[in-house]
Amino acid sequence: MKLRSTSLGNVHAFLFAALRTVSCAALLALYGLSLASAQTAKAPAPGKTPAKTENQLSSPAVEAKVRALLAKMTLEEKIGQLVQYSAGAATGPTSGRTDDKDMIRKGQIGSLFNVTGARATNELQHIAVDESRLRIPLIFGLDVIHGFRTTFPLNLGLAATWDPEIVRKASRIAALEASAAGVRWTFSPMVDIARDARWGRISEGSGEDPFLGSAMADAYVRGYQGEKLEAPDSVVACAKHYVGYGAAEGGRDYNSTEISEHSLREYYLPPFHAAEKAGAGTFMSAFNALNGIPASANPFTIKQILKKEWGFEGFVVSDWTSVSEVMAHGIALDGATAARKALLAGVDMDMQSNLYHQNLLKLVQSGKVPQAAIDDAVRRILRVKFAMGLFAHPYTEENLEASAMLRPESRAAAKAAATKSIVLLRNEAVSGAPLLPLSANVSSLALIGPLADDASNMIGSWGALGRGQDAVTLRLALTQKLGESRVHYAKGGEILTASEGDISAAVSAAQNSDTAILALGEDAPSMTGEAAARAQLGLPGRQQELLEKVAATGKPLVLVLFTGRPLTLPWAFEHVPAVLAAWYPGVEAGNALTDLLFGEAAPSGHLPLSWPRSVGQEPLYYNQLNTGRPASDPDHPAEKGEAKYVSRYIDEKNTPQFPFGFGLTYTSFRYGATSASAKEIPVSALRQALQEKGRKVVTVSSEITNTGSRAGETMAQLYVRLDGTSIAMPVRMLKGFQPVMLAPSETRKLTFDVDAEKFAFWGAENRSGVEPAHVTLWIAPSSAEGQSTTLDITER
Ligand code: BGC
């Protein structure tokens, strides 16, 4: 199958160039920046007054409709709105019952998910609207995580773009396609901060940093929900998994979490707050217990923080059977108690556990659940249904569905996203010059590895309606570029198994070629995503052996890693000259990679997380605390260092293999000294500035030079450290980022206009604010580099 003719390739190249320009400009516009004077990107600080978008859920008109409808509803009908099932799944109405359509007719179901297609959703919707007493439409949900039919890079890859505008566009396209198929609600974005690569779901989020994570959360929500939530092509977002799910102990999925309120407010909550401020209509409560209280029965996080403090007006859906799992967690002995605790904590809709359906009526009749709690939950669900225009247009145009999918402009956006998502980790010199980019005149290329021609793996986990047949593999794209005769393909075995013959065929292919490309990594469906925790983070199966044997041929080697997490590959990072982290790039995988490999595009991805050297370093994150005994040289394990009684390993460096924010390209940059426009800021002035949201209090700048011979983009990152505060703060915190494109030898002064919120934090007195502090600031190409300057927030 030829998916890319030469002329389509040209169109792609044109659109790609256009998108890059638009995206850069739009990103700047989003943050109110110009290239000459960049500000810090606006990520929300905790505990601030929500500044909502035009997507406000509640309006006088909507509230009047909700009130009128609520007044007509029986208790049974109200409870029905709180019930959600996966159509056709083994639990819920289809388990032991065949009457789900009858339940809809009786008003006993408020939402279904995993039903797609205009015809299928319309058929069920007709039952709800034409045959139920109050004609309340169903809301159809689905996990549309990184694309619906047009698959974009897996979310960790989207985060590696450091480009919220790319993410907004990807989500907009996903919403256009999903809504055309009758799906107006997505269980996305997943905004869980994750610091442990063992956790399989690290692939679904935006990495370890609350500032980057907040920028991405905002972009996803705006993309899905569009300009107006009531538009038929808008999809309601669902920020998940609320909250702390990413901190699962040992990286084991569903495991418990212990997070102090300070850490919750500083690291885990900000991306949720950003989603809420962007107008997210729904939240999903998580599976984990948080400090002993299941997240799906946690009144402090849901009722207190989300609904009261932030003023969230939408509804909270549980995760899949997480209401019944409250029993396994150990705080309820029976289903009725689990249902009561979840509802009273603020979980409005029960996904799949059937416990609201079975128990709420009796619980209200016996006085154990107040009628007002039911009314509040129903009000929230109806509010979303009205605000999204579901009552006005409950059906989907069946004849428009097919033409909404995989449009050329959607593929072009997927290619732009994929190209920006791939991170160049290593590019050592071979015969005097960096191995990448390769010359298009290469006479022969060995393409080796189980992921070189595996189209369905390019889709990644949570593929929605993405299909392998739509994806361009590396083999297909390389063959189209170089012709069959120049590409010597050898699979080298499967992801988990390989025979001697497989490996020796791969070695021969390398021997008979000028250069070898190895496409190795994890199997997306089984090794990344939910319930895919790994205790070993090396290459699965015999792939490490394959790599070493191919490397032994002495041929220049490029390693392309398809993975949903960082992999610990110390040998590769010492011996393989060029390594790319490709994640799972989506439908345009091969085309994006080929452009990067041959220099038609330059890598611009940056790590949204710290890449560990060893599993034993996990959880590993850059924004750690200093400890009382920091290692003076964290880049050396103890036996090489000077002192024993400091915080380090005796058998491993403290530092990551690659730091958060890191990413190479085909040129190099020099970051000059960082300077700040003020040496002192009185704390009173900062407090005043906090009231005037966004007012700049200091300007931080640095000169950046392109020291190479090609034009290229660097991602300038602003980091802040606070010392002398009431509670220990991290060694660095990301507070701004800005892409800078520079011509060869060009120098540009880059400026971040920093507002007071960037210095605010959740202090020892359990509130957010600013305090006197000694401040260190860096403008740097990663979290481990850069020259610093200081200023003082003084007591006055
Ligand atoms: C996952 C959620 C997902 C839900 C519905 C659960 O198992 O944890 O992320 O949205 O299923 O598919």
PDB file of C-alpha atoms and ligand atoms in Angstrom, residues 113-114 142-143 145 187 201 204 240-241 245 254 284 287 319-320 351 462 530, ligand 1:
ATOM      1  CA  PHE A 113     -19.222   4.386  26.471  1.00  0.00           C
ATOM      2  CA  ASN A 114     -17.342   2.263  23.983  1.00  0.00           C
ATOM      3  CA  LEU A 142     -14.744   6.956  24.686  1.00  0.00           C
ATOM      4  CA  ASP A 143     -11.038   6.966  25.416  1.00  0.00           C
ATOM      5  CA  ILE A 145      -6.484   9.828  24.016  1.00  0.00           C
ATOM      6  CA  PHE A 187     -11.789  10.352  28.817  1.00  0.00           C
ATOM      7  CA  ARG A 201       0.716   4.653  32.173  1.00  0.00           C
ATOM      8  CA  GLU A 204      -0.404   8.386  28.554  1.00  0.00           C
ATOM      9  CA  LYS A 240      -8.048  12.106  34.814  1.00  0.00           C
ATOM     10  CA  HIS A 241      -7.142  10.330  37.035  1.00  0.00           C
ATOM     11  CA  TYR A 245      -2.591   7.915  40.400  1.00  0.00           C
ATOM     12  CA  TYR A 254      -3.310   0.734  40.806  1.00  0.00           C
ATOM     13  CA  MET A 284     -12.461  11.145  36.451  1.00  0.00           C
ATOM     14  CA  PHE A 287      -8.193   3.966  41.202  1.00  0.00           C
ATOM     15  CA  ASP A 319     -12.902   5.198  36.836  1.00  0.00           C
ATOM     16  CA  TRP A 320     -13.925   1.739  35.673  1.00  0.00           C
ATOM     17  CA  MET A 351     -18.676   3.959  35.674  1.00  0.00           C
ATOM     18  CA  TRP A 462      -5.268   3.521  23.586  1.00  0.00           C
ATOM     19  CA  GLU A 530      -2.780   0.399  31.746  1.00  0.00           C
TER      20      GLU A 530
HETATM   21  C1  BGC B   1      -8.904   3.459  32.725  1.00  0.00           C
HETATM   22  C2  BGC B   1      -9.379   4.827  32.333  1.00  0.00           C
HETATM   23  C3  BGC B   1     -10.325   4.733  31.173  1.00  0.00           C
HETATM   24  C4  BGC B   1     -11.468   3.814  31.539  1.00  0.00           C
HETATM   25  C5  BGC B   1     -12.523   3.687  30.466  1.00  0.00           C
HETATM   26  C6  BGC B   1     -10.052   2.487  32.896  1.00  0.00           C
HETATM   27  O1  BGC B   1      -9.585   1.183  33.049  1.00  0.00           O
HETATM   28  O2  BGC B   1      -8.178   3.560  33.926  1.00  0.00           O
HETATM   29  O3  BGC B   1      -8.285   5.648  32.015  1.00  0.00           O
HETATM   30  O4  BGC B   1     -10.790   6.007  30.827  1.00  0.00           O
HETATM   31  O5  BGC B   1     -10.944   2.549  31.815  1.00  0.00           O
HETATM   32  O6  BGC B   1     -12.066   3.020  29.377  1.00  0.00           O
END
